[in-house]
Coordinates of C-alpha atoms and ligand atoms in Angstrom, one line a residue:
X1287 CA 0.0 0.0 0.0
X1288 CA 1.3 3.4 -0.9
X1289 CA 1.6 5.9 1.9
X1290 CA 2.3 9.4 0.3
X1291 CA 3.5 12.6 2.2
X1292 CA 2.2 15.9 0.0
X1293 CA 2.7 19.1 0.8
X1294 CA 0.6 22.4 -0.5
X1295 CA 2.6 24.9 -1.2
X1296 CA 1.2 28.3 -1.1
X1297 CA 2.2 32.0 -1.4
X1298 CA 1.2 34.4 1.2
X1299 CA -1.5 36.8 -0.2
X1300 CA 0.5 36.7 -3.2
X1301 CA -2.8 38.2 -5.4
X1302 CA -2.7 41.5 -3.2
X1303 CA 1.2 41.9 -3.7
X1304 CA 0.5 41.3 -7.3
X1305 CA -1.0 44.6 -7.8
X1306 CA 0.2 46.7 -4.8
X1307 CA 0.7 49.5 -5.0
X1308 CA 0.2 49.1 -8.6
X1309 CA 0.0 46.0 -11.2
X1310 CA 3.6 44.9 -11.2
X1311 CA 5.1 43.9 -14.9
X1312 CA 4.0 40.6 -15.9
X1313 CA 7.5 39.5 -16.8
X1314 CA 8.4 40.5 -13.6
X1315 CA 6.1 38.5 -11.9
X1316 CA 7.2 35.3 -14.4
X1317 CA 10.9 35.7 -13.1
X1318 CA 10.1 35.6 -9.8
X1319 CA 7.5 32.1 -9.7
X1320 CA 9.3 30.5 -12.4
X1321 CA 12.8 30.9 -9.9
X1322 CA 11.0 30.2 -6.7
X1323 CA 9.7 27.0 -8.2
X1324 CA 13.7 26.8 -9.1
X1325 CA 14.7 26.7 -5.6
X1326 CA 11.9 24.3 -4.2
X1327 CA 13.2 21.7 -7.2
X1328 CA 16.2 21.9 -6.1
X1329 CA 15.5 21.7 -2.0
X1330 CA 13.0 19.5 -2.1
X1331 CA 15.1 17.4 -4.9
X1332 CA 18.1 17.7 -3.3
X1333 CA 16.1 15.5 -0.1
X1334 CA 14.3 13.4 -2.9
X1335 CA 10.9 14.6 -3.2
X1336 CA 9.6 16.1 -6.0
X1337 CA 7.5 19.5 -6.5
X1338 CA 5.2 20.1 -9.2
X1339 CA 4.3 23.7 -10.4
X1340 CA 1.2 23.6 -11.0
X1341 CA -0.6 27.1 -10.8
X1342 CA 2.9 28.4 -9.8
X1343 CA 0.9 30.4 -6.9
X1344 CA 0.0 27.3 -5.4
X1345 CA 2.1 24.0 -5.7
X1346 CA 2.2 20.5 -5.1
X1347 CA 4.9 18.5 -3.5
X1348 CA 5.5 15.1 -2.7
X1349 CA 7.5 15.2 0.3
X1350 CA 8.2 11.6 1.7
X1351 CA 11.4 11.8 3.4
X1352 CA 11.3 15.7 4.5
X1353 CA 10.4 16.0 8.2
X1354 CA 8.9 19.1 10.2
X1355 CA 12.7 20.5 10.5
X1356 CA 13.4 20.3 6.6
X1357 CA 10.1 22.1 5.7
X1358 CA 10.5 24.7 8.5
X1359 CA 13.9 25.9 7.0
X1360 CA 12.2 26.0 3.1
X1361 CA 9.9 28.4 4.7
X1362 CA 12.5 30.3 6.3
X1363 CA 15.2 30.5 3.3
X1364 CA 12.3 31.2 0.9
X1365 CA 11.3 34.2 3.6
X1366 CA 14.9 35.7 3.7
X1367 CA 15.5 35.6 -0.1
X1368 CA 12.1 36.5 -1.6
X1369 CA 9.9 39.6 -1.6
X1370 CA 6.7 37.1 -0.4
X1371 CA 6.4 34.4 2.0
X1372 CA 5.1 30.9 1.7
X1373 CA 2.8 28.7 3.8
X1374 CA 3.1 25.1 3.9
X1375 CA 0.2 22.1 4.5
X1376 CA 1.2 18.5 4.3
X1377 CA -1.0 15.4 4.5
X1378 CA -0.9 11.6 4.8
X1379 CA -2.9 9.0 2.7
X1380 CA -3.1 5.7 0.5
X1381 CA -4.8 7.7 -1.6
X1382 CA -2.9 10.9 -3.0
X1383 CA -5.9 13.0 -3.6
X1384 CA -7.0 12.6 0.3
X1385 CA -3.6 13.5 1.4
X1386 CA -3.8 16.3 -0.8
X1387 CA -7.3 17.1 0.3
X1388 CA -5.5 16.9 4.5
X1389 CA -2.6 19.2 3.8
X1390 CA -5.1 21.9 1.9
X1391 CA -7.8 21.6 4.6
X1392 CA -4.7 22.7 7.2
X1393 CA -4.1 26.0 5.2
X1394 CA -7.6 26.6 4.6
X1395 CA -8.5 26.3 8.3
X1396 CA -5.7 28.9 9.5
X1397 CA -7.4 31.6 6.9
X1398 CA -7.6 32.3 3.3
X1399 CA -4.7 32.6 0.9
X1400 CA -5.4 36.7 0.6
X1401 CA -5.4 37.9 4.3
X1402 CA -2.1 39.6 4.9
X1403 CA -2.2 38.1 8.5
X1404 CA -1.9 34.6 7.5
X1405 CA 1.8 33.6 7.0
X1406 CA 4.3 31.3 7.1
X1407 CA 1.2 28.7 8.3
X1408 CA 3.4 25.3 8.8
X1409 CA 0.3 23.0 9.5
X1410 CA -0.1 18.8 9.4
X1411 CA 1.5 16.1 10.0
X1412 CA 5.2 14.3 8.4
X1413 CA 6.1 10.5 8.7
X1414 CA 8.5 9.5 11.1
X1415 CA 11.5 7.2 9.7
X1416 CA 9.8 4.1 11.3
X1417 CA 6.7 4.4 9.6
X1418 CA 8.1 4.4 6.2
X1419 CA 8.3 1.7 4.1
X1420 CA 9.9 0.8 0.7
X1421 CA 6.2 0.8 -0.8
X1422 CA 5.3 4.3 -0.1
X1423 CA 5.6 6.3 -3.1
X1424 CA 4.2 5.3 -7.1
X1425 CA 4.9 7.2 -9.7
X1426 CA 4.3 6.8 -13.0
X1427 CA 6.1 8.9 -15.5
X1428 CA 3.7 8.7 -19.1
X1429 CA 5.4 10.1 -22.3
X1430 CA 3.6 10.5 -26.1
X1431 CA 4.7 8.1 -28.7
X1432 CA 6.7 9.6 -31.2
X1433 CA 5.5 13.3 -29.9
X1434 CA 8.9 14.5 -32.2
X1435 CA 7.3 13.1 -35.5
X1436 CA 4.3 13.3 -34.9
X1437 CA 3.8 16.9 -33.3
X1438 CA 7.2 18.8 -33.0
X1439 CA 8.3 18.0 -36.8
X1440 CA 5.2 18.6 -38.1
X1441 CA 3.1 21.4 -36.5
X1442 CA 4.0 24.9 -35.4
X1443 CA 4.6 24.8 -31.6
X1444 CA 0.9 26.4 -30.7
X1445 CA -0.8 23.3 -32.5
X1446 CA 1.8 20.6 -31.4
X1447 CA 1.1 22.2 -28.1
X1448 CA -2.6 22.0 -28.2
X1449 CA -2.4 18.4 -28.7
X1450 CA -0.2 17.4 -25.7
X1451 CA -2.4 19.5 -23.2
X1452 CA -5.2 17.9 -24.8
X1453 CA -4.0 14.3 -24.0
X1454 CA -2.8 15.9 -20.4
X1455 CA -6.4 17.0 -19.5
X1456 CA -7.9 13.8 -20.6
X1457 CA -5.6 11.8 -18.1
X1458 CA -5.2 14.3 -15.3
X1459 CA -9.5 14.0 -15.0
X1460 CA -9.4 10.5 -15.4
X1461 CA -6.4 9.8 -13.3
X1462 CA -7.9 12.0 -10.5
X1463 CA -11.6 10.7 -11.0
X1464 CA -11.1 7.2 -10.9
X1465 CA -7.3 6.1 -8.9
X1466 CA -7.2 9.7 -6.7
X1467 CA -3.8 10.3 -8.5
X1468 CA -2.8 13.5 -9.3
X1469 CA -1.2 14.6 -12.8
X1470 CA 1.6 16.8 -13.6
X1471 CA 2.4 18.0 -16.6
X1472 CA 6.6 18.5 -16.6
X1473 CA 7.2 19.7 -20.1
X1474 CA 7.9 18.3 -23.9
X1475 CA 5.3 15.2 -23.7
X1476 CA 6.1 13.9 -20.1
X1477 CA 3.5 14.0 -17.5
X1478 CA 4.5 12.4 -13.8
X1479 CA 1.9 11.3 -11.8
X1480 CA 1.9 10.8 -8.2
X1481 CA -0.6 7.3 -8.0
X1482 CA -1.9 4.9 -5.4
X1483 CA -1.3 1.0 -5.5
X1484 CA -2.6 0.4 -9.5
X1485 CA -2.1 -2.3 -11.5
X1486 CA -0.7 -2.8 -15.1
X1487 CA -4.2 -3.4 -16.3
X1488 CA -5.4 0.3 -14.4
X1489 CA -2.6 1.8 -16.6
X1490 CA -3.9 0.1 -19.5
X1491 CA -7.1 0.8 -19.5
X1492 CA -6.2 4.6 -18.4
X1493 CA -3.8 4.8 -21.7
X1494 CA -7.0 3.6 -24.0
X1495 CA -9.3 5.9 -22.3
X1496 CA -6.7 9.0 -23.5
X1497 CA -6.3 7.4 -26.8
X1498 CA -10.4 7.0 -27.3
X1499 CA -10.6 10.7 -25.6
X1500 CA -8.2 12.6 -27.5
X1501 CA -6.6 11.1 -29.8
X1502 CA -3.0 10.8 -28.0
X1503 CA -1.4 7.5 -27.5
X1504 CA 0.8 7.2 -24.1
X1505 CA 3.0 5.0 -23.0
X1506 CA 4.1 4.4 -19.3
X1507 CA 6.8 3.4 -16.8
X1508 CA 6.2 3.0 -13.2
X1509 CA 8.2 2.8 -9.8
X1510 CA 7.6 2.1 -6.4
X1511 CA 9.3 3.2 -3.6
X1512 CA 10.3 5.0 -0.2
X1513 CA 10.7 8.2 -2.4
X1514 CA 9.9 10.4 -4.8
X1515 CA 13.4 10.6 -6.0
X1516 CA 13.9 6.7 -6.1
X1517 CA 10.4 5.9 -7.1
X1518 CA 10.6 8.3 -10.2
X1519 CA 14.2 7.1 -11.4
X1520 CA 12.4 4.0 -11.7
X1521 CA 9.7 5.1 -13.5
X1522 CA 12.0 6.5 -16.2
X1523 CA 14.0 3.5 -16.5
X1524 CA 11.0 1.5 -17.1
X1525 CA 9.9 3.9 -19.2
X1526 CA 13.4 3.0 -21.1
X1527 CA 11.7 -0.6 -21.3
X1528 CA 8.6 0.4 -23.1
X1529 CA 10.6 1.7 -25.9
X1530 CA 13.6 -1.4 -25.9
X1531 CA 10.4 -4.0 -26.1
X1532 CA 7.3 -1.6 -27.0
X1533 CA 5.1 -2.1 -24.7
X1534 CA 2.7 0.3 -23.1
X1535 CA 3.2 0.0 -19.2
X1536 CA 6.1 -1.0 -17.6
X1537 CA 6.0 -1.8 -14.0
X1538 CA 8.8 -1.4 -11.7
X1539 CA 11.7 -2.8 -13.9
X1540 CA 14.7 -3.4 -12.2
X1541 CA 17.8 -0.9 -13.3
X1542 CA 19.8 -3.8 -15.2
X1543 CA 17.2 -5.8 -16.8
X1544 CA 16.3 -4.3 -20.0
X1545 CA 20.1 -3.4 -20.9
X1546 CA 19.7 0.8 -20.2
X1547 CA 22.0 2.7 -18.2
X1548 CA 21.8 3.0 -14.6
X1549 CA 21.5 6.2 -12.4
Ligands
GTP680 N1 10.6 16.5 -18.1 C1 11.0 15.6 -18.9 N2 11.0 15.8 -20.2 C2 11.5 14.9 -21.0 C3 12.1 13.7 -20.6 N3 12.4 12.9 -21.6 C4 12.1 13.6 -22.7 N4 11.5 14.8 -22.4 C5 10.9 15.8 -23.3 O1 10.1 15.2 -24.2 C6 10.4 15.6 -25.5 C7 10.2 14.5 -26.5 O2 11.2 13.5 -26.2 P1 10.8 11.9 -26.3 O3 9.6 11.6 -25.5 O4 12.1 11.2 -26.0 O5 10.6 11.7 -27.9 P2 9.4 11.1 -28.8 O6 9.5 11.7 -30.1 O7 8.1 11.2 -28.0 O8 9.8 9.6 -28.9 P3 9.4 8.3 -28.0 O9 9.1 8.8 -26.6 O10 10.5 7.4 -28.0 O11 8.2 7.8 -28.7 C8 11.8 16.1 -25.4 O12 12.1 17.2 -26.3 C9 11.9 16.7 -24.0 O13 11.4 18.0 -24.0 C10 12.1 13.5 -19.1 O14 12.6 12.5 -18.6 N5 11.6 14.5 -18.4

C-alpha cells in the first residue's frame, strides 16, 4: 500500500502583492515564480521529493522523506531571499488526492490565501522514519509516442502544443476521478503522476481511455518506492523498457534488466 506525504505549497497573499501598489510587470512576476519554483526543485530534490508547479501560486509536493525541521527551513530560506512568504500544508494517505485534500484543509483552516495576517502557516503532520516503508511512493512517468514526429516535426509549436495539453487533460481528470492520483504535466510530452497501488491493467485501461478521448497514444513506466526521487528514477528506467520491447506499461523494472544505463 502506498503511503504518500504531500505538501501544499502556497504563497502568502500573493494576489494582493500582485497589484500593490500598482500592477507589477508581468515578466516580472514570471521571473520571480518560475525561480521560486527553481529553488523548491532543487530543495525539495536535493532530499528526494519532487515538486510540481502547478498554478505556480500554489504548488504540489510530494514530500516523503522531509520531516517538520526540513520544511520549517524552506519556509525560512524562501522568507529571507524573496519579496513574499510561503505557507506550507502537508498530509498523509493511500490515496494521493486525500492526502492532498488533509494538507489543503490545514491552510484553509488557518485563513484564506489573501489575508495579509496569515503567514508562514506550517500545519499537518510528516512520517516519522519508522513508519516508512519501501512501498510508499508510485509514480508513474507517461510520455507521447513519437511526440517529435508526430507533433514537434510537423506542426508549429501552438498546434503541437494544443495536442499534448489535450492528451494531459484527458488523463489528469481521469487519473484523479477514478485512482485519486494527481497529474503533472513536466514539459515536452512527459507527465508524472503521483498514484496509489494500481495495476498494469489500471494503466492500461487509463492509456485507452486517453487514446479513445483525444486522440493521443501514451505509454508508461512505473516505480515504487520510499521516495519520490527513487520511485521516479524507476519510473523513467521502465519507461526506457517500453521503448527497448514496446510495450505500453512497464511496472517497476529493475535498473539492469532491459540493458539501459543505470543512475
Ligand atoms: N521533463 C522531462 N521531459 C522529457 C524527458 N524525456 C524527454 N523529455 C521531453 O520530451 C520531448 C520528447 O522526447 P521523447 O519523448 O524522448 O521523444 P518522442 O518523439 O516522443 O519519442 P518516444 O518517446 O521514443 O516515442 C523532449 O524534447 C523533451 O522535451 C524526461 O525524462 N523528463
Amino acid at each position: 500500500m502506498t503511503n504518500a506525504q504531500l505538501t501544499l505549497v502556497q504563497i502568502d497573499n500573493y494576489g494582493p502583492w500582485t497589484v500593490t501598489p500598482d500592477p507589477r510587470r508581468e515578466m516580472d512576476l514570471q521571473t520571480m515564480q518560475s525561480r521560486l519554483f527553481a529553488d523548491l526543485a532543487q530543495f525539495i530534490g536535493g532530499r528526494g521529493g519532487y515538486v510540481f508547479f502547478t498554478r505556480f501560486d500554489n504548488m504540489v509536493a510530494i514530500t516523503n522523506g522531509l520531516d517538520r525541521t526540513d520544511h520549517e527551513l524552506l519556509q525560512e530560506t524562501i522568507g529571507n531571499r524573496y519579496p513574499v512568504t510561503i505557507s506550507l500544508g502537508t498530509g498523509i494517505d493511500a490515496s494521493p488526492i486525500v492526502a492532498l485534500e488533509s494538507a489543503t484543509a490545514g491552510l484553509q483552516r488557518a485563513g484564506s490565501a489573501q489575508d495579509g495576517d496569515r503567514r508562514e502557516v506550517l500545519s499537518g503532520d510528516f512520517l516519522s522514519a519508522s513508519e516508512r516503508t519501501p512501498e510508499d511512493v508510485q509514480i508513474a512517468h507517461f510520455d507521447v509516442n513519437d511526440a517529435t514526429g508526430k507533433y514537434t516535426d510537423q506542426l508549429n509549436e501552438f498546434d503541437s502544443f494544443i495536442q499534448i495539453e489535450q492528451g494531459y487533460a484527458t488523463l489528469m481528470r481521469y487519473l484523479r476521478e477514478e485512482h485519486g492520483a494527481l497529474s503533472f504535466f513536466v514539459g515536452g510530452d512527459n507527465i508524472i503522476s503521483i498514484c496509489p497501488a494500481m495495476s498494469a491493467d489500471d494503466y492500461h485501461e487509463s492509456i485507452a481511455h486517453v487514446e479513445a478521448d483525444a486522440g493521443v497514444e501514451l505509454k508508461v513506466g512505473v516505480g515504487v518506492a520510499e521516495t519520490p526521487h527513487e520511485a521516479g528514477m524507476d519510473a523513467k528506467h521502465a519507461l526506457e523498457a517500453c521503448r527497448h520491447r514496446g510495450t505500453a506499461v512497464e511496472l517497476g523494472v529493475p535498473h539492469d534488466d532491459v540493458g539501459v544505463a543505470t543512475d
